[in-house]
Coordinates of C-alpha atoms and ligand atoms in Angstrom, one line a residue:
M5 CA 166.5 104.3 105.1
T6 CA 169.9 105.8 106.5
A7 CA 169.1 109.5 108.1
V8 CA 171.2 112.4 106.6
H9 CA 172.3 114.9 108.6
T10 CA 174.3 118.0 108.8
P11 CA 177.3 117.3 107.2
G12 CA 180.2 116.2 109.8
V13 CA 178.9 117.4 112.9
P14 CA 178.2 114.6 115.3
V15 CA 174.3 115.3 116.9
V16 CA 173.7 114.7 120.5
N17 CA 170.0 113.7 120.7
D18 CA 168.2 112.4 123.9
G19 CA 171.4 110.9 125.6
V20 CA 172.3 109.3 122.2
L21 CA 175.5 110.4 119.8
I22 CA 174.8 110.1 116.3
S23 CA 178.3 110.2 114.3
T24 CA 177.5 111.0 111.1
N25 CA 179.8 111.2 107.6
P26 CA 181.5 114.8 106.9
A27 CA 180.9 114.9 103.4
T28 CA 177.1 113.5 102.9
G29 CA 175.7 113.5 105.9
A30 CA 174.8 110.0 106.4
E31 CA 174.5 108.6 109.6
A32 CA 177.3 105.9 110.6
G33 CA 176.4 104.7 113.5
R34 CA 173.8 105.7 117.3
F35 CA 175.2 105.3 120.7
P36 CA 174.8 106.4 124.2
V37 CA 176.7 109.0 126.0
A38 CA 178.2 107.9 129.6
T39 CA 177.1 110.3 132.3
A40 CA 179.8 110.5 134.9
A41 CA 178.4 108.0 136.9
D42 CA 178.1 105.1 133.9
V43 CA 181.9 106.5 133.7
V44 CA 182.9 105.5 136.8
E45 CA 181.4 102.4 136.9
A46 CA 183.0 101.4 133.9
V47 CA 186.2 102.1 135.7
A48 CA 185.4 99.7 138.5
A49 CA 184.1 97.3 136.5
A50 CA 187.6 97.3 134.7
R51 CA 189.1 97.4 137.7
T52 CA 188.3 93.8 138.5
A53 CA 188.9 93.1 134.6
A54 CA 192.5 93.7 134.8
R55 CA 193.3 92.1 138.4
W56 CA 191.7 88.8 136.2
W57 CA 193.5 89.8 132.9
A58 CA 197.3 90.2 134.8
D59 CA 197.0 87.0 136.4
L60 CA 196.3 86.1 133.5
G61 CA 200.1 86.1 132.6
Y62 CA 201.9 87.2 129.2
A63 CA 201.3 84.0 127.9
E64 CA 197.9 83.5 127.9
R65 CA 197.8 87.3 127.4
R66 CA 199.5 86.9 124.2
R67 CA 197.8 84.3 122.5
R68 CA 194.0 85.7 123.1
L69 CA 196.0 89.7 121.4
L70 CA 197.0 87.6 119.0
R71 CA 193.4 85.8 118.2
W72 CA 192.2 89.9 118.4
R73 CA 195.1 90.3 115.9
A74 CA 193.9 88.1 113.7
L75 CA 190.0 89.0 113.8
L76 CA 191.0 92.6 113.1
A77 CA 193.1 91.8 109.8
Q78 CA 190.2 89.3 109.0
R79 CA 187.9 92.8 109.3
I80 CA 190.6 95.0 107.5
T81 CA 188.4 96.0 105.0
D82 CA 185.2 96.4 107.3
L83 CA 186.9 98.9 109.7
A84 CA 188.8 100.5 106.8
D85 CA 185.0 101.7 105.5
L86 CA 183.5 102.3 108.8
A87 CA 187.0 104.7 109.5
H88 CA 185.9 105.8 105.6
R89 CA 182.5 106.5 106.4
E90 CA 183.0 108.2 110.0
T91 CA 185.9 110.3 109.0
G92 CA 185.1 110.7 104.9
K93 CA 188.8 109.7 104.7
P94 CA 190.1 107.6 101.7
V95 CA 189.4 104.2 101.8
A96 CA 193.1 102.7 100.8
D97 CA 194.2 105.4 103.0
A98 CA 192.0 103.9 105.8
V99 CA 193.6 100.7 105.0
V100 CA 197.0 101.7 105.1
E101 CA 196.2 103.3 108.5
T102 CA 194.2 100.0 110.1
A103 CA 197.4 97.5 108.6
S104 CA 199.8 99.4 110.8
A105 CA 197.4 99.4 113.3
I106 CA 197.2 95.5 113.8
E107 CA 201.3 95.2 113.4
H108 CA 201.7 97.6 116.4
V109 CA 199.0 95.1 118.1
D110 CA 201.2 91.6 116.7
W111 CA 204.5 93.3 117.9
A112 CA 202.8 94.5 121.6
A113 CA 201.5 90.9 122.3
R114 CA 204.5 89.1 121.1
N115 CA 206.8 91.6 122.8
A116 CA 205.5 92.3 125.9
R117 CA 207.4 89.7 128.3
R118 CA 210.5 89.8 126.9
V119 CA 210.4 93.7 127.9
L120 CA 208.5 93.8 131.4
R121 CA 208.9 89.8 132.5
L122 CA 211.1 90.2 135.8
R123 CA 214.7 90.0 135.5
R124 CA 217.9 90.3 137.7
V125 CA 219.6 93.4 137.7
R126 CA 223.3 92.9 138.6
S127 CA 224.4 94.5 141.6
R128 CA 227.9 97.0 141.6
L129 CA 229.8 96.4 144.0
A130 CA 228.9 98.8 146.8
L131 CA 226.1 96.8 147.3
A132 CA 227.1 93.7 146.1
E133 CA 225.5 91.5 149.0
F134 CA 222.4 92.4 147.3
A135 CA 220.6 90.6 144.5
A136 CA 218.5 93.3 142.3
H137 CA 215.3 92.2 140.2
L138 CA 213.5 94.5 138.5
E139 CA 210.1 94.2 136.4
Y140 CA 207.1 95.8 134.8
Q141 CA 203.9 95.6 136.7
P142 CA 200.9 97.1 134.9
Y143 CA 198.7 99.9 136.3
G144 CA 195.7 98.8 136.8
V145 CA 193.1 100.4 134.6
V146 CA 194.4 103.2 131.7
G147 CA 192.2 105.9 129.9
V148 CA 192.6 106.0 126.8
I149 CA 191.3 109.3 125.0
G150 CA 191.6 109.0 121.4
P151 CA 191.4 111.9 118.3
W152 CA 189.5 111.0 115.2
N153 CA 191.9 111.3 112.8
Y154 CA 193.3 108.2 112.6
P155 CA 190.5 106.1 115.0
V156 CA 192.0 103.5 114.6
L157 CA 195.7 103.2 114.9
T158 CA 196.2 106.4 117.3
P159 CA 193.8 104.7 120.2
L160 CA 195.7 101.4 119.2
G161 CA 198.9 102.6 119.9
S162 CA 197.9 102.6 123.3
I163 CA 195.1 100.4 123.6
A164 CA 197.5 97.3 122.3
Y165 CA 200.5 98.0 124.9
A166 CA 197.9 98.5 127.7
L167 CA 196.9 95.9 127.1
A168 CA 199.4 93.9 126.3
A169 CA 201.2 95.2 129.3
G170 CA 198.6 93.5 131.7
N171 CA 196.4 96.2 131.9
A172 CA 192.0 97.2 131.9
V173 CA 191.2 99.8 129.3
V174 CA 188.5 102.7 129.1
H175 CA 188.4 103.9 125.7
K176 CA 186.9 107.1 125.9
P177 CA 186.6 108.2 121.3
S178 CA 186.4 111.1 119.6
E179 CA 182.7 112.3 119.2
Y180 CA 183.2 112.2 115.3
T181 CA 184.7 108.5 115.6
P182 CA 182.5 106.4 118.0
A183 CA 181.3 103.5 115.4
V184 CA 185.5 103.0 115.1
G185 CA 186.2 102.8 118.5
Q186 CA 182.9 100.8 119.7
S187 CA 184.0 98.3 116.5
L188 CA 187.5 97.8 118.7
V189 CA 185.4 97.2 122.1
D190 CA 183.6 94.7 120.2
T191 CA 186.2 92.4 118.6
F192 CA 187.9 92.5 121.8
A193 CA 185.4 91.2 123.5
E194 CA 185.2 88.4 120.7
V195 CA 188.6 86.6 122.1
V196 CA 188.3 87.7 125.7
P197 CA 184.6 87.4 126.6
E198 CA 184.9 86.7 130.7
Y199 CA 185.4 90.2 131.9
P200 CA 185.1 93.7 130.8
V201 CA 189.1 94.3 129.7
L202 CA 188.3 96.7 127.5
Q203 CA 185.5 99.2 127.5
V204 CA 184.6 102.3 125.2
V205 CA 182.6 105.4 126.9
H206 CA 180.9 107.3 124.3
G207 CA 180.2 111.2 124.9
L208 CA 181.7 114.9 123.7
G209 CA 184.5 116.4 125.6
D210 CA 183.2 116.1 128.9
V211 CA 183.1 112.1 128.9
G212 CA 186.8 112.3 128.6
A213 CA 187.0 115.2 131.6
A214 CA 184.9 112.7 133.3
L215 CA 187.7 109.7 132.9
C216 CA 190.3 111.7 133.3
R217 CA 189.1 112.3 137.2
S218 CA 187.5 108.6 137.5
D219 CA 190.0 106.8 139.0
V220 CA 192.2 105.4 136.4
D221 CA 195.4 104.7 137.4
K222 CA 197.0 106.7 134.4
V223 CA 195.5 108.6 131.3
A224 CA 196.6 107.9 127.4
F225 CA 195.3 111.0 125.8
T226 CA 196.2 111.5 121.8
G227 CA 194.8 114.8 120.2
S228 CA 195.4 119.2 120.3
T229 CA 197.7 120.7 122.7
A230 CA 195.0 122.5 124.3
T231 CA 193.1 119.5 125.4
A232 CA 196.5 118.3 126.6
K233 CA 196.5 120.8 128.9
K234 CA 193.3 120.2 130.4
V235 CA 193.6 116.5 130.3
M236 CA 196.8 117.4 132.3
A237 CA 195.6 120.0 134.7
A238 CA 192.8 117.4 135.1
C239 CA 195.0 114.5 136.3
A240 CA 197.1 116.6 138.4
E241 CA 193.8 117.3 141.1
S242 CA 194.5 113.3 141.8
L243 CA 198.8 112.7 140.8
T244 CA 197.5 110.5 137.9
P245 CA 200.3 109.9 135.6
V246 CA 199.6 110.9 131.8
L247 CA 201.3 110.0 128.4
L248 CA 200.5 113.3 125.9
E249 CA 200.4 112.8 122.2
A250 CA 199.7 116.4 121.4
G251 CA 199.5 118.0 118.2
G252 CA 203.1 118.9 115.3
K253 CA 203.7 121.4 112.4
D254 CA 206.6 118.8 111.3
A255 CA 208.9 119.9 108.3
M256 CA 210.3 118.1 106.2
I257 CA 214.0 119.5 104.8
V258 CA 215.4 119.3 101.2
D259 CA 218.8 119.2 101.0
A260 CA 221.0 120.0 97.3
D261 CA 222.2 116.6 97.1
A262 CA 218.6 114.7 97.6
D263 CA 216.2 113.3 94.7
L264 CA 214.2 115.5 93.8
D265 CA 211.6 113.2 92.5
A266 CA 211.4 111.5 95.5
A267 CA 211.3 114.0 97.7
A268 CA 208.8 115.7 96.0
E269 CA 206.9 112.2 95.8
A270 CA 207.2 111.8 99.3
C271 CA 206.3 115.4 100.2
I272 CA 202.9 115.1 98.7
W273 CA 201.7 112.4 100.8
G274 CA 203.0 112.9 103.7
A275 CA 201.5 116.7 103.3
F276 CA 198.2 115.5 101.6
T277 CA 197.2 112.0 103.0
N278 CA 193.9 112.0 104.8
A279 CA 193.3 115.8 103.3
G280 CA 196.3 116.7 105.8
Q281 CA 194.8 115.9 109.0
T282 CA 197.8 114.4 110.0
C283 CA 199.6 115.2 113.3
I284 CA 203.1 114.1 111.4
G285 CA 201.6 115.7 108.7
I286 CA 204.5 117.2 106.4
E287 CA 203.9 121.4 107.2
R288 CA 206.2 123.1 106.3
V289 CA 209.3 122.5 103.6
Y290 CA 212.3 124.2 103.6
A291 CA 214.2 123.2 100.3
V292 CA 217.8 124.3 100.3
E293 CA 218.4 127.1 97.4
T294 CA 219.8 125.0 94.8
V295 CA 217.1 122.8 94.1
H296 CA 213.7 124.9 95.4
D297 CA 212.9 126.0 92.1
A298 CA 212.9 122.2 90.9
F299 CA 211.7 121.0 94.1
V300 CA 208.3 123.1 93.9
A301 CA 207.9 122.7 90.3
K302 CA 207.7 119.4 91.3
V303 CA 205.8 119.0 94.3
V304 CA 202.8 121.5 92.2
E305 CA 203.1 119.3 89.0
K306 CA 202.1 116.4 91.6
A307 CA 200.0 117.7 94.0
G308 CA 197.4 119.7 90.8
R309 CA 197.0 115.7 89.6
L310 CA 196.2 114.4 93.0
T311 CA 191.7 114.7 93.0
V312 CA 189.7 116.0 95.2
G313 CA 185.9 114.6 96.4
E314 CA 184.4 111.4 98.3
S315 CA 186.3 109.3 96.2
G316 CA 189.3 111.1 95.5
D317 CA 192.6 111.2 97.2
I318 CA 191.5 113.5 98.6
G319 CA 188.6 114.0 101.0
P320 CA 187.0 116.3 102.7
I321 CA 188.2 117.9 106.0
T322 CA 186.3 115.8 109.3
M323 CA 185.6 118.9 111.5
P324 CA 183.7 121.3 109.7
S325 CA 185.1 123.7 111.8
Q326 CA 188.6 123.0 111.0
L327 CA 187.9 124.5 107.7
D328 CA 187.9 128.6 109.3
V329 CA 191.5 127.7 110.4
I330 CA 192.6 126.4 107.1
R331 CA 191.8 129.8 105.6
R332 CA 192.6 132.4 108.2
H333 CA 196.8 130.1 107.9
I334 CA 195.7 131.0 104.3
D335 CA 194.6 134.3 104.3
D336 CA 197.3 134.8 106.7
A337 CA 200.5 133.8 104.3
L338 CA 199.0 136.0 101.6
D339 CA 198.4 139.3 103.6
R340 CA 202.2 138.8 104.6
G341 CA 204.0 138.3 101.7
G342 CA 203.7 134.8 100.5
R343 CA 202.4 133.6 97.2
A344 CA 200.1 130.5 96.1
V345 CA 201.8 128.6 93.3
L346 CA 199.0 126.4 93.6
G347 CA 195.1 126.7 95.0
G348 CA 194.7 129.4 97.7
P349 CA 192.0 130.9 99.4
D350 CA 189.9 129.8 97.0
A351 CA 191.2 126.2 97.6
V352 CA 188.5 126.1 100.5
R353 CA 185.3 124.7 99.3
P354 CA 183.4 123.0 101.9
P355 CA 183.7 119.8 102.9
Y356 CA 187.0 120.4 100.6
V357 CA 190.2 121.8 100.7
H358 CA 191.8 121.6 97.6
P359 CA 195.6 120.9 97.4
T360 CA 197.4 124.3 98.3
I361 CA 201.2 125.0 98.4
L362 CA 202.3 128.5 99.4
V363 CA 206.2 129.6 98.7
E364 CA 208.3 133.3 100.6
V365 CA 206.1 132.7 103.4
P366 CA 207.4 135.1 106.8
E367 CA 208.2 132.5 109.1
D368 CA 206.0 134.4 111.8
A369 CA 202.4 133.7 109.8
L370 CA 200.3 131.2 111.2
A371 CA 200.6 128.6 108.4
V372 CA 204.5 128.3 109.6
R373 CA 204.4 128.1 113.4
E374 CA 200.5 126.5 113.9
E375 CA 199.3 123.3 113.4
T376 CA 197.2 124.3 109.6
F377 CA 195.6 120.2 109.7
G378 CA 194.5 120.8 106.0
P379 CA 195.7 119.8 102.6
T380 CA 198.6 122.7 102.7
L381 CA 202.0 122.7 102.9
V382 CA 204.5 126.2 102.7
V383 CA 208.1 125.4 100.9
N384 CA 210.5 128.5 102.1
R385 CA 214.0 128.6 100.4
V386 CA 216.7 128.2 103.0
R387 CA 220.8 129.2 102.3
D388 CA 221.8 125.6 103.7
A389 CA 220.7 121.9 105.6
D390 CA 221.9 124.4 108.9
E391 CA 219.9 127.2 108.3
A392 CA 216.8 124.5 107.9
V393 CA 217.6 122.9 111.1
T394 CA 217.0 126.2 112.7
R395 CA 213.8 127.2 110.9
A396 CA 212.7 123.5 111.7
N397 CA 213.3 123.5 115.4
A398 CA 211.9 127.4 115.7
V399 CA 208.7 126.4 116.6
S400 CA 207.2 125.1 119.9
Y401 CA 205.6 122.1 118.7
G402 CA 208.6 119.0 118.0
L403 CA 206.6 115.8 116.9
G404 CA 208.6 114.2 113.3
G405 CA 209.8 115.3 110.5
S406 CA 211.9 114.3 107.6
V407 CA 215.1 114.6 105.4
F408 CA 216.1 114.4 102.4
G409 CA 219.5 114.4 101.3
R410 CA 222.7 112.1 101.1
R411 CA 226.0 113.0 102.8
R412 CA 224.1 114.9 105.5
A413 CA 220.5 113.4 106.3
I414 CA 221.4 110.9 109.0
D415 CA 223.7 114.2 110.6
V416 CA 220.7 116.9 110.1
A417 CA 218.3 114.1 110.8
H418 CA 219.5 114.1 114.9
R419 CA 219.6 117.7 115.4
L420 CA 216.0 118.2 114.8
R421 CA 214.2 118.7 117.5
T422 CA 211.4 116.0 117.5
G423 CA 210.5 112.4 118.9
M424 CA 211.0 111.1 115.3
T425 CA 212.8 111.9 112.2
S426 CA 212.7 110.0 108.6
V427 CA 215.5 109.9 105.7
N428 CA 214.8 110.2 102.3
S429 CA 211.2 108.9 103.6
V430 CA 207.9 110.6 105.4
L431 CA 206.0 109.4 108.4
A432 CA 207.9 105.9 107.8
F433 CA 208.0 105.7 111.9
V434 CA 204.9 105.4 112.8
G435 CA 204.4 102.0 111.2
M436 CA 207.8 101.0 112.9
S437 CA 207.2 98.7 115.8
T438 CA 210.2 98.6 117.4
L439 CA 210.7 102.6 117.5
P440 CA 209.4 105.0 120.2
F441 CA 206.4 107.1 119.2
G442 CA 206.1 110.7 120.6
G443 CA 207.1 114.1 120.8
V444 CA 208.7 117.2 122.5
G445 CA 207.5 120.7 123.3
D446 CA 203.9 121.4 122.7
S447 CA 203.9 117.8 120.8
G448 CA 203.5 116.2 124.8
F449 CA 205.9 113.7 126.7
G450 CA 205.5 110.1 126.8
R451 CA 206.5 107.5 124.2
I452 CA 203.6 104.9 122.6
H453 CA 205.3 102.2 120.4
G454 CA 208.5 99.3 120.7
D455 CA 209.9 98.6 124.3
D456 CA 209.2 102.2 125.2
G457 CA 205.9 101.4 124.6
L458 CA 205.4 98.6 126.9
R459 CA 207.3 100.0 129.7
E460 CA 205.1 103.6 129.6
F461 CA 202.1 101.8 130.8
A462 CA 203.6 99.8 133.3
R463 CA 205.5 100.6 137.1
A464 CA 209.1 100.2 137.1
K465 CA 209.1 97.7 140.7
A466 CA 212.4 97.2 141.9
V467 CA 213.5 94.6 144.5
T468 CA 216.5 94.5 146.4
R469 CA 217.3 90.9 148.2
R470 CA 219.8 90.3 151.0
R471 CA 222.2 87.4 150.3
A472 CA 225.1 87.6 152.5
R473 CA 226.4 89.9 155.9
S474 CA 226.9 93.2 154.4
P475 CA 231.0 94.0 155.1
L476 CA 230.6 97.3 155.4
P477 CA 227.5 98.2 157.5
L478 CA 225.8 101.4 156.3
M479 CA 221.9 100.6 157.0
T480 CA 222.1 100.4 160.9
F481 CA 222.6 102.2 164.1
E482 CA 224.5 99.6 165.2
R483 CA 227.4 100.9 163.1
T484 CA 231.0 101.5 165.2
P485 CA 232.7 104.7 164.8
A486 CA 235.6 102.5 163.4
Q487 CA 233.4 100.9 160.8
V488 CA 232.7 104.6 160.0
S489 CA 235.9 105.5 158.8
R490 CA 236.4 102.3 156.9
I491 CA 233.5 103.6 154.6
V492 CA 235.4 106.6 154.4
K493 CA 238.4 105.0 153.2
T494 CA 236.7 102.7 151.3
I495 CA 234.2 105.3 148.8
K496 CA 237.9 107.6 148.6
L497 CA 239.5 104.9 147.5
M498 CA 236.6 103.6 144.9
Y499 CA 235.7 107.3 143.8
G500 CA 238.2 109.1 144.9
R501 CA 240.1 109.5 141.2
P502 CA 238.3 111.4 138.7
R503 CA 238.3 108.1 136.5
Ligands
NDP1087 P1 191.4 117.2 120.5 O1 191.7 117.9 121.9 O2 189.6 118.0 120.1 O3 190.0 115.5 121.4 C1 190.7 114.7 121.5 C2 190.2 114.0 122.2 O4 189.7 114.6 123.7 C3 188.6 113.8 121.7 O5 188.4 112.3 122.4 C4 188.2 114.7 122.6 O6 186.5 114.4 122.5 C5 188.7 114.4 123.9 N1 188.4 115.9 125.0 C6 187.9 117.4 125.1 N2 188.1 117.5 125.6 C7 188.6 117.6 126.7 C8 188.5 117.6 128.0 N3 188.3 118.8 128.9 N4 189.0 116.5 129.2 C9 189.4 115.1 128.7 N5 189.2 114.9 127.2 C10 188.6 115.8 125.8 O7 191.4 116.8 118.9 P2 191.1 116.2 117.8 O8 190.0 115.1 118.3 O9 190.6 117.6 117.3 O10 192.3 115.8 117.4 C11 193.1 116.4 116.6 C12 194.0 117.1 117.1 O11 195.1 115.0 117.5 C13 196.0 117.5 116.6 O12 196.2 118.8 116.8 C14 196.5 116.2 115.9 O13 197.6 116.5 115.6 C15 196.4 115.4 117.4 N6 197.6 113.9 117.4 C16 198.4 114.0 117.8 C17 198.5 113.0 117.6 C18 200.0 112.4 117.9 O14 201.1 110.9 118.5 N7 200.7 113.0 118.8 C19 198.0 111.7 116.4 C20 196.4 111.8 116.1 C21 196.3 113.3 116.3 P3 185.9 115.4 121.7 O15 186.3 114.6 120.6 O16 184.1 114.5 121.7 O17 185.2 116.2 122.4

């Protein structure tokens, strides 16, 4: 019989991490907790594996990665079910998440050679006697630290791209989702049995910290801004480069000429999918005053129809401690003069939170400035799209966002201080494997996905090769005063005019 524990709280017992379902407390799996020595050992094994994997070359790595993608696709419902059991998210949400992850494995496998391979780069007149070559070489071993909210998609956004670029990976999944992390690694081992090219180390935050200090060549971290700072500080000790995908407070702008039905439908999904536990989830809406009331009526009507429960549209809050944050944000918004037009303080019924929509919330409220990570939404009225942009950009985060409108929507999208924006949709950029994904400000830096996501896991290596004698010898002690004055004349001729 499956053991039942306190819902959602991972237990460490005798060196074993026990993962549990946040709604029922049913056990989802048991995994040995890695010691710091285990982490170092995994990284050492990964180093040998990395050399073998890099030597396989693009064509063979692509073949292996596409076989892995095929296994993930064949087992999509098993993986989604596992994610449901560990996070409590609806199976349908987990299917959508896994489908998006599979697309990224496919794209990374198929495009690594095009983006990273050795190529000739044009020389300039100044050094025309040299040929220039560029390639993107793998780092070696990449540590990937992941969160629990999208335990398939988020780690794979780094893992698939790092592997395609020729690196070995040691993955530390969240303590809330070790079974999903283990399953990704086990599936990969079926198509790459020779060496431990992708490994997993389990445990709490200290295991992630050990990974940062374990001689990996790069750390790709996805999680909260507070932990991102600790990861960066740990990596600074050894100048280990970092990619930081941190939190968000994404806004949607609804302009006067928006299709309000489409905007309301997208908004409800963007705000409440995965119970609002989405880094790029819509947490704020700025609706232009001419459409604000009609928009609010539509979102309230649609959100009121969502079901909450183990097999509802909105599942449990995965991390019990987040319930306090959500409650605090709702209370603070109401204390400062905001109004709940749906839900409110009573909406927090552990382990669930029912949809809550707040209006007229002052811009300095926690619910406007800090990541809430629950099924709550602030909809504030603005004069016009310009004021919406100013308010949307006034927070420290800058991850994604959305604009609904016609005439000015694209212009508004470009003015948002974020890494990604969807026009007339929400979250669409995350599944678009050709586009980079990442944030600015407190949302972190570096990019996964797309060409930039492949280059993130490789070092640019430049090689110049002399192909003729230099007409103007710059780089030698044997240059003569006459040659130096010819250099001066040539530089004035080439660059001395402003155009
Ligand atoms: P956390 O920051 O709490 O944890 C993230 C990972 O870091 C976990 O594996 C955690 O381990 C590990 N960790 C904890 N402490 C340390 C440490 N000192 N050194 C190294 N690793 C450590 O985030 P959550 O798991 O709660 O994830 C939710 C957050 O992730 C939200 O803020 C969300 O916005 C963000 N996120 C960002 C995304 C993006 O792409 N920008 C995508 C998805 C989520 P353990 O769990 O065992 O403590």
